[in-house]
Amino acid sequence: MCGIVGVVGKPARDIILNGLTNLEYRGYDSAGMYLNDLNGNEYLTKAVGRISNLKEKLTPDEQGLVGIGHTRWATHGKPTVDNAHPHFDETKRFYLVHNGVIENYVELKEKYLQGVKFHSNTDTEVVVQLIGKIAREKNLDGFSAFKEALKLVKGSYAFLLVDNTEPDHVLLQRISHQ
């Protein structure tokens, strides 16, 4: 179980921190956030442990009008900074947070992502790397690449995705198989 927060159009940092604080009961192994100020500045901050550890790592300069955040209860991969969300694809075009379990992440990694350098041991990074690869290979916009990638993903999940070529919005997908 994890908590995810996305913000568009307002100073995002404090809203995300407040949201993550309210969702901390859903995961306290690690936390992280990605912010984009829409002027070419991006900030990715991650910490092991509680939200207070994330707050300590943030600097006053880390602000943004778009952002996503995550508080993690580790299900795939140990509680480390590398395994903390948000995760990014190899070109750092896409940033993703995720709540849920991707049942076929090993299959996706082996079938579609050979040769990709991974920074974590999470199912989430497999999905964001897949989105990035599909976007590059098919020359797709972020929304279309997201849709194509999710056709291959099996599981119950919620995703928030930022595409840095269109950073003024956050894409969301939720699938529940209950």
PDB file of C-alpha atoms in Angstrom:
ATOM      1  CA  MET A   1       0.000   0.000   0.000  1.00  0.00           C
ATOM      2  CA  CYS A   2       1.230   3.490  -0.854  1.00  0.00           C
ATOM      3  CA  GLY A   3      -0.047   7.036  -1.083  1.00  0.00           C
ATOM      4  CA  ILE A   4       0.194   9.171  -4.224  1.00  0.00           C
ATOM      5  CA  VAL A   5      -0.475  12.880  -4.779  1.00  0.00           C
ATOM      6  CA  GLY A   6      -0.477  15.013  -7.933  1.00  0.00           C
ATOM      7  CA  VAL A   7      -0.800  18.788  -8.324  1.00  0.00           C
ATOM      8  CA  VAL A   8      -1.159  21.034 -11.378  1.00  0.00           C
ATOM      9  CA  GLY A   9      -1.340  24.829 -11.530  1.00  0.00           C
ATOM     10  CA  LYS A  10      -0.542  25.891  -7.991  1.00  0.00           C
ATOM     11  CA  PRO A  11       2.653  26.013  -6.001  1.00  0.00           C
ATOM     12  CA  ALA A  12       2.841  22.240  -5.698  1.00  0.00           C
ATOM     13  CA  ARG A  13       5.457  21.554  -3.044  1.00  0.00           C
ATOM     14  CA  ASP A  14       3.483  22.311   0.118  1.00  0.00           C
ATOM     15  CA  ILE A  15       0.294  20.775  -1.258  1.00  0.00           C
ATOM     16  CA  ILE A  16       2.175  17.558  -2.035  1.00  0.00           C
ATOM     17  CA  LEU A  17       3.872  17.523   1.368  1.00  0.00           C
ATOM     18  CA  ASN A  18       0.526  18.023   3.132  1.00  0.00           C
ATOM     19  CA  GLY A  19      -1.053  15.296   1.027  1.00  0.00           C
ATOM     20  CA  LEU A  20       1.787  12.881   1.713  1.00  0.00           C
ATOM     21  CA  THR A  21       1.630  13.671   5.429  1.00  0.00           C
ATOM     22  CA  ASN A  22      -2.084  12.820   5.415  1.00  0.00           C
ATOM     23  CA  LEU A  23      -1.337   9.581   3.532  1.00  0.00           C
ATOM     24  CA  GLU A  24       1.717   8.557   5.548  1.00  0.00           C
ATOM     25  CA  TYR A  25      -0.235   5.757   7.257  1.00  0.00           C
ATOM     26  CA  ARG A  26      -0.308   4.073   3.811  1.00  0.00           C
ATOM     27  CA  GLY A  27       3.470   3.755   3.717  1.00  0.00           C
ATOM     28  CA  TYR A  28       6.399   4.956   5.780  1.00  0.00           C
ATOM     29  CA  ASP A  29       9.332   3.056   4.248  1.00  0.00           C
ATOM     30  CA  SER A  30      10.255   5.961   1.944  1.00  0.00           C
ATOM     31  CA  ALA A  31       8.888   9.091   0.311  1.00  0.00           C
ATOM     32  CA  GLY A  32       9.658  11.259  -2.672  1.00  0.00           C
ATOM     33  CA  MET A  33       8.483  14.021  -4.953  1.00  0.00           C
ATOM     34  CA  TYR A  34       9.108  15.422  -8.399  1.00  0.00           C
ATOM     35  CA  LEU A  35       8.491  19.115  -9.101  1.00  0.00           C
ATOM     36  CA  ASN A  36       8.584  21.079 -12.361  1.00  0.00           C
ATOM     37  CA  ASP A  37       8.357  24.890 -12.359  1.00  0.00           C
ATOM     38  CA  LEU A  38       7.451  25.045 -16.090  1.00  0.00           C
ATOM     39  CA  ASN A  39      10.523  27.237 -16.679  1.00  0.00           C
ATOM     40  CA  GLY A  40      12.942  24.383 -17.282  1.00  0.00           C
ATOM     41  CA  ASN A  41      13.736  23.621 -13.639  1.00  0.00           C
ATOM     42  CA  GLU A  42      13.018  20.168 -12.252  1.00  0.00           C
ATOM     43  CA  TYR A  43      13.548  18.762  -8.787  1.00  0.00           C
ATOM     44  CA  LEU A  44      13.551  15.112  -7.733  1.00  0.00           C
ATOM     45  CA  THR A  45      13.918  14.456  -4.020  1.00  0.00           C
ATOM     46  CA  LYS A  46      13.694  11.077  -2.276  1.00  0.00           C
ATOM     47  CA  ALA A  47      14.252   9.865   1.275  1.00  0.00           C
ATOM     48  CA  VAL A  48      14.116   6.610   3.200  1.00  0.00           C
ATOM     49  CA  GLY A  49      11.707   6.642   6.118  1.00  0.00           C
ATOM     50  CA  ARG A  50       8.972   9.067   7.024  1.00  0.00           C
ATOM     51  CA  ILE A  51       7.819  12.279   5.353  1.00  0.00           C
ATOM     52  CA  SER A  52       9.844  14.275   7.890  1.00  0.00           C
ATOM     53  CA  ASN A  53      13.013  12.796   6.331  1.00  0.00           C
ATOM     54  CA  LEU A  54      11.884  14.027   2.906  1.00  0.00           C
ATOM     55  CA  LYS A  55      11.155  17.513   4.283  1.00  0.00           C
ATOM     56  CA  GLU A  56      14.678  17.701   5.728  1.00  0.00           C
ATOM     57  CA  LYS A  57      16.205  17.051   2.281  1.00  0.00           C
ATOM     58  CA  LEU A  58      14.210  19.742   0.466  1.00  0.00           C
ATOM     59  CA  THR A  59      15.733  23.168  -0.132  1.00  0.00           C
ATOM     60  CA  PRO A  60      13.759  26.431  -0.427  1.00  0.00           C
ATOM     61  CA  ASP A  61      14.590  26.534  -4.158  1.00  0.00           C
ATOM     62  CA  GLU A  62      12.714  23.300  -4.815  1.00  0.00           C
ATOM     63  CA  GLN A  63       9.361  24.640  -5.976  1.00  0.00           C
ATOM     64  CA  GLY A  64       7.083  23.854  -8.877  1.00  0.00           C
ATOM     65  CA  LEU A  65       3.691  24.412 -10.447  1.00  0.00           C
ATOM     66  CA  VAL A  66       3.368  20.730 -11.340  1.00  0.00           C
ATOM     67  CA  GLY A  67       4.356  17.834  -9.143  1.00  0.00           C
ATOM     68  CA  ILE A  68       3.801  14.275  -8.042  1.00  0.00           C
ATOM     69  CA  GLY A  69       4.605  12.678  -4.716  1.00  0.00           C
ATOM     70  CA  HIS A  70       4.645   9.248  -3.146  1.00  0.00           C
ATOM     71  CA  THR A  71       4.836   7.623   0.246  1.00  0.00           C
ATOM     72  CA  ARG A  72       5.906   3.989   0.011  1.00  0.00           C
ATOM     73  CA  TRP A  73       5.253   0.739   1.744  1.00  0.00           C
ATOM     74  CA  ALA A  74       7.827  -1.499   0.060  1.00  0.00           C
ATOM     75  CA  THR A  75       6.368  -4.432  -1.886  1.00  0.00           C
ATOM     76  CA  HIS A  76       8.994  -4.876  -4.647  1.00  0.00           C
ATOM     77  CA  GLY A  77      12.495  -3.900  -3.573  1.00  0.00           C
ATOM     78  CA  LYS A  78      13.843  -2.894  -0.177  1.00  0.00           C
ATOM     79  CA  PRO A  79      13.308   0.558   1.384  1.00  0.00           C
ATOM     80  CA  THR A  80      16.182   2.479  -0.235  1.00  0.00           C
ATOM     81  CA  VAL A  81      16.520   5.875  -1.903  1.00  0.00           C
ATOM     82  CA  ASP A  82      16.886   4.170  -5.298  1.00  0.00           C
ATOM     83  CA  ASN A  83      13.655   2.228  -4.767  1.00  0.00           C
ATOM     84  CA  ALA A  84      11.739   5.298  -3.558  1.00  0.00           C
ATOM     85  CA  HIS A  85       9.357   6.921  -6.034  1.00  0.00           C
ATOM     86  CA  PRO A  86       9.071   8.890  -8.295  1.00  0.00           C
ATOM     87  CA  HIS A  87      10.872   6.809 -10.898  1.00  0.00           C
ATOM     88  CA  PHE A  88      11.964   8.035 -14.331  1.00  0.00           C
ATOM     89  CA  ASP A  89      12.698   6.557 -17.735  1.00  0.00           C
ATOM     90  CA  GLU A  90      16.253   6.458 -19.094  1.00  0.00           C
ATOM     91  CA  THR A  91      15.901   9.836 -20.855  1.00  0.00           C
ATOM     92  CA  LYS A  92      14.245  11.489 -17.823  1.00  0.00           C
ATOM     93  CA  ARG A  93      11.329  12.526 -19.989  1.00  0.00           C
ATOM     94  CA  PHE A  94       8.772  10.660 -17.857  1.00  0.00           C
ATOM     95  CA  TYR A  95       8.353  10.602 -14.066  1.00  0.00           C
ATOM     96  CA  LEU A  96       5.938   8.142 -12.450  1.00  0.00           C
ATOM     97  CA  VAL A  97       4.484   7.312  -9.039  1.00  0.00           C
ATOM     98  CA  HIS A  98       2.427   4.197  -8.456  1.00  0.00           C
ATOM     99  CA  ASN A  99       0.235   2.504  -5.893  1.00  0.00           C
ATOM    100  CA  GLY A 100      -0.523  -1.163  -6.422  1.00  0.00           C
ATOM    101  CA  VAL A 101       1.148  -4.269  -7.755  1.00  0.00           C
ATOM    102  CA  ILE A 102       2.202  -4.999 -11.331  1.00  0.00           C
ATOM    103  CA  GLU A 103       1.749  -8.743 -11.648  1.00  0.00           C
ATOM    104  CA  ASN A 104       3.734  -9.139 -14.876  1.00  0.00           C
ATOM    105  CA  TYR A 105       6.619  -6.719 -14.275  1.00  0.00           C
ATOM    106  CA  VAL A 106       9.284  -9.441 -14.658  1.00  0.00           C
ATOM    107  CA  GLU A 107       7.803 -10.519 -17.990  1.00  0.00           C
ATOM    108  CA  LEU A 108       7.621  -6.890 -19.205  1.00  0.00           C
ATOM    109  CA  LYS A 109      11.233  -6.278 -18.222  1.00  0.00           C
ATOM    110  CA  GLU A 110      12.500  -9.422 -19.948  1.00  0.00           C
ATOM    111  CA  LYS A 111      10.378  -9.081 -23.097  1.00  0.00           C
ATOM    112  CA  TYR A 112      10.501  -5.339 -23.812  1.00  0.00           C
ATOM    113  CA  LEU A 113      13.299  -3.743 -21.810  1.00  0.00           C
ATOM    114  CA  GLN A 114      16.463  -5.709 -22.497  1.00  0.00           C
ATOM    115  CA  GLY A 115      19.474  -3.400 -22.461  1.00  0.00           C
ATOM    116  CA  VAL A 116      17.736  -0.727 -20.366  1.00  0.00           C
ATOM    117  CA  LYS A 117      19.717   0.355 -17.298  1.00  0.00           C
ATOM    118  CA  PHE A 118      17.559   0.166 -14.177  1.00  0.00           C
ATOM    119  CA  HIS A 119      18.204   2.184 -11.026  1.00  0.00           C
ATOM    120  CA  SER A 120      15.810   0.302  -8.743  1.00  0.00           C
ATOM    121  CA  ASN A 121      14.295  -3.087  -8.031  1.00  0.00           C
ATOM    122  CA  THR A 122      10.692  -1.906  -8.341  1.00  0.00           C
ATOM    123  CA  ASP A 123       7.817  -2.840 -10.589  1.00  0.00           C
ATOM    124  CA  THR A 124       7.145   0.897 -10.974  1.00  0.00           C
ATOM    125  CA  GLU A 125      10.418   1.589 -12.751  1.00  0.00           C
ATOM    126  CA  VAL A 126       9.618  -1.187 -15.225  1.00  0.00           C
ATOM    127  CA  VAL A 127       6.415   0.649 -16.179  1.00  0.00           C
ATOM    128  CA  VAL A 128       8.011   4.090 -16.599  1.00  0.00           C
ATOM    129  CA  GLN A 129      10.866   2.599 -18.630  1.00  0.00           C
ATOM    130  CA  LEU A 130       8.273   0.846 -20.811  1.00  0.00           C
ATOM    131  CA  ILE A 131       6.378   4.117 -21.365  1.00  0.00           C
ATOM    132  CA  GLY A 132       9.600   5.870 -22.346  1.00  0.00           C
ATOM    133  CA  LYS A 133      10.681   3.130 -24.717  1.00  0.00           C
ATOM    134  CA  ILE A 134       7.299   3.008 -26.451  1.00  0.00           C
ATOM    135  CA  ALA A 135       7.274   6.816 -26.810  1.00  0.00           C
ATOM    136  CA  ARG A 136      10.738   6.802 -28.399  1.00  0.00           C
ATOM    137  CA  GLU A 137      10.254   3.798 -30.676  1.00  0.00           C
ATOM    138  CA  LYS A 138       6.827   4.864 -31.952  1.00  0.00           C
ATOM    139  CA  ASN A 139       7.427   8.629 -31.774  1.00  0.00           C
ATOM    140  CA  LEU A 140       4.356   9.079 -29.557  1.00  0.00           C
ATOM    141  CA  ASP A 141       3.187  11.858 -27.296  1.00  0.00           C
ATOM    142  CA  GLY A 142       3.072  11.027 -23.590  1.00  0.00           C
ATOM    143  CA  PHE A 143      -0.644  10.286 -23.423  1.00  0.00           C
ATOM    144  CA  SER A 144      -0.484   7.841 -26.351  1.00  0.00           C
ATOM    145  CA  ALA A 145       2.648   6.125 -25.001  1.00  0.00           C
ATOM    146  CA  PHE A 146       0.990   5.823 -21.572  1.00  0.00           C
ATOM    147  CA  LYS A 147      -2.092   4.198 -23.138  1.00  0.00           C
ATOM    148  CA  GLU A 148       0.027   1.806 -25.235  1.00  0.00           C
ATOM    149  CA  ALA A 149       2.167   0.752 -22.275  1.00  0.00           C
ATOM    150  CA  LEU A 150      -0.803   0.159 -19.996  1.00  0.00           C
ATOM    151  CA  LYS A 151      -2.310  -2.263 -22.509  1.00  0.00           C
ATOM    152  CA  LEU A 152       0.612  -4.547 -21.581  1.00  0.00           C
ATOM    153  CA  VAL A 153       0.441  -4.099 -17.791  1.00  0.00           C
ATOM    154  CA  LYS A 154      -1.431  -6.608 -15.602  1.00  0.00           C
ATOM    155  CA  GLY A 155      -2.430  -5.845 -12.037  1.00  0.00           C
ATOM    156  CA  SER A 156      -4.343  -3.449  -9.823  1.00  0.00           C
ATOM    157  CA  TYR A 157      -2.837   0.004  -9.709  1.00  0.00           C
ATOM    158  CA  ALA A 158      -3.045   3.765  -9.764  1.00  0.00           C
ATOM    159  CA  PHE A 159      -0.425   5.779 -11.669  1.00  0.00           C
ATOM    160  CA  LEU A 160       0.423   9.473 -11.879  1.00  0.00           C
ATOM    161  CA  LEU A 161       2.705  10.395 -14.789  1.00  0.00           C
ATOM    162  CA  VAL A 162       4.450  13.632 -15.785  1.00  0.00           C
ATOM    163  CA  ASP A 163       5.809  13.983 -19.338  1.00  0.00           C
ATOM    164  CA  ASN A 164       8.481  16.698 -19.511  1.00  0.00           C
ATOM    165  CA  THR A 165       7.616  17.489 -23.125  1.00  0.00           C
ATOM    166  CA  GLU A 166       4.153  18.496 -21.844  1.00  0.00           C
ATOM    167  CA  PRO A 167       4.852  19.276 -18.177  1.00  0.00           C
ATOM    168  CA  ASP A 168       1.756  21.374 -17.537  1.00  0.00           C
ATOM    169  CA  HIS A 169      -0.437  18.388 -16.676  1.00  0.00           C
ATOM    170  CA  VAL A 170      -0.388  15.058 -14.852  1.00  0.00           C
ATOM    171  CA  LEU A 171      -1.756  11.882 -16.413  1.00  0.00           C
ATOM    172  CA  LEU A 172      -3.679   9.460 -14.203  1.00  0.00           C
ATOM    173  CA  GLN A 173      -4.741   5.855 -14.664  1.00  0.00           C
ATOM    174  CA  ARG A 174      -6.422   3.620 -12.115  1.00  0.00           C
ATOM    175  CA  ILE A 175      -7.351  -0.042 -12.586  1.00  0.00           C
ATOM    176  CA  SER A 176      -8.852  -2.123  -9.800  1.00  0.00           C
ATOM    177  CA  HIS A 177      -9.492  -5.845 -10.126  1.00  0.00           C
ATOM    178  CA  GLN A 178     -11.481  -6.712  -7.023  1.00  0.00           C
TER     179      GLN A 178
END
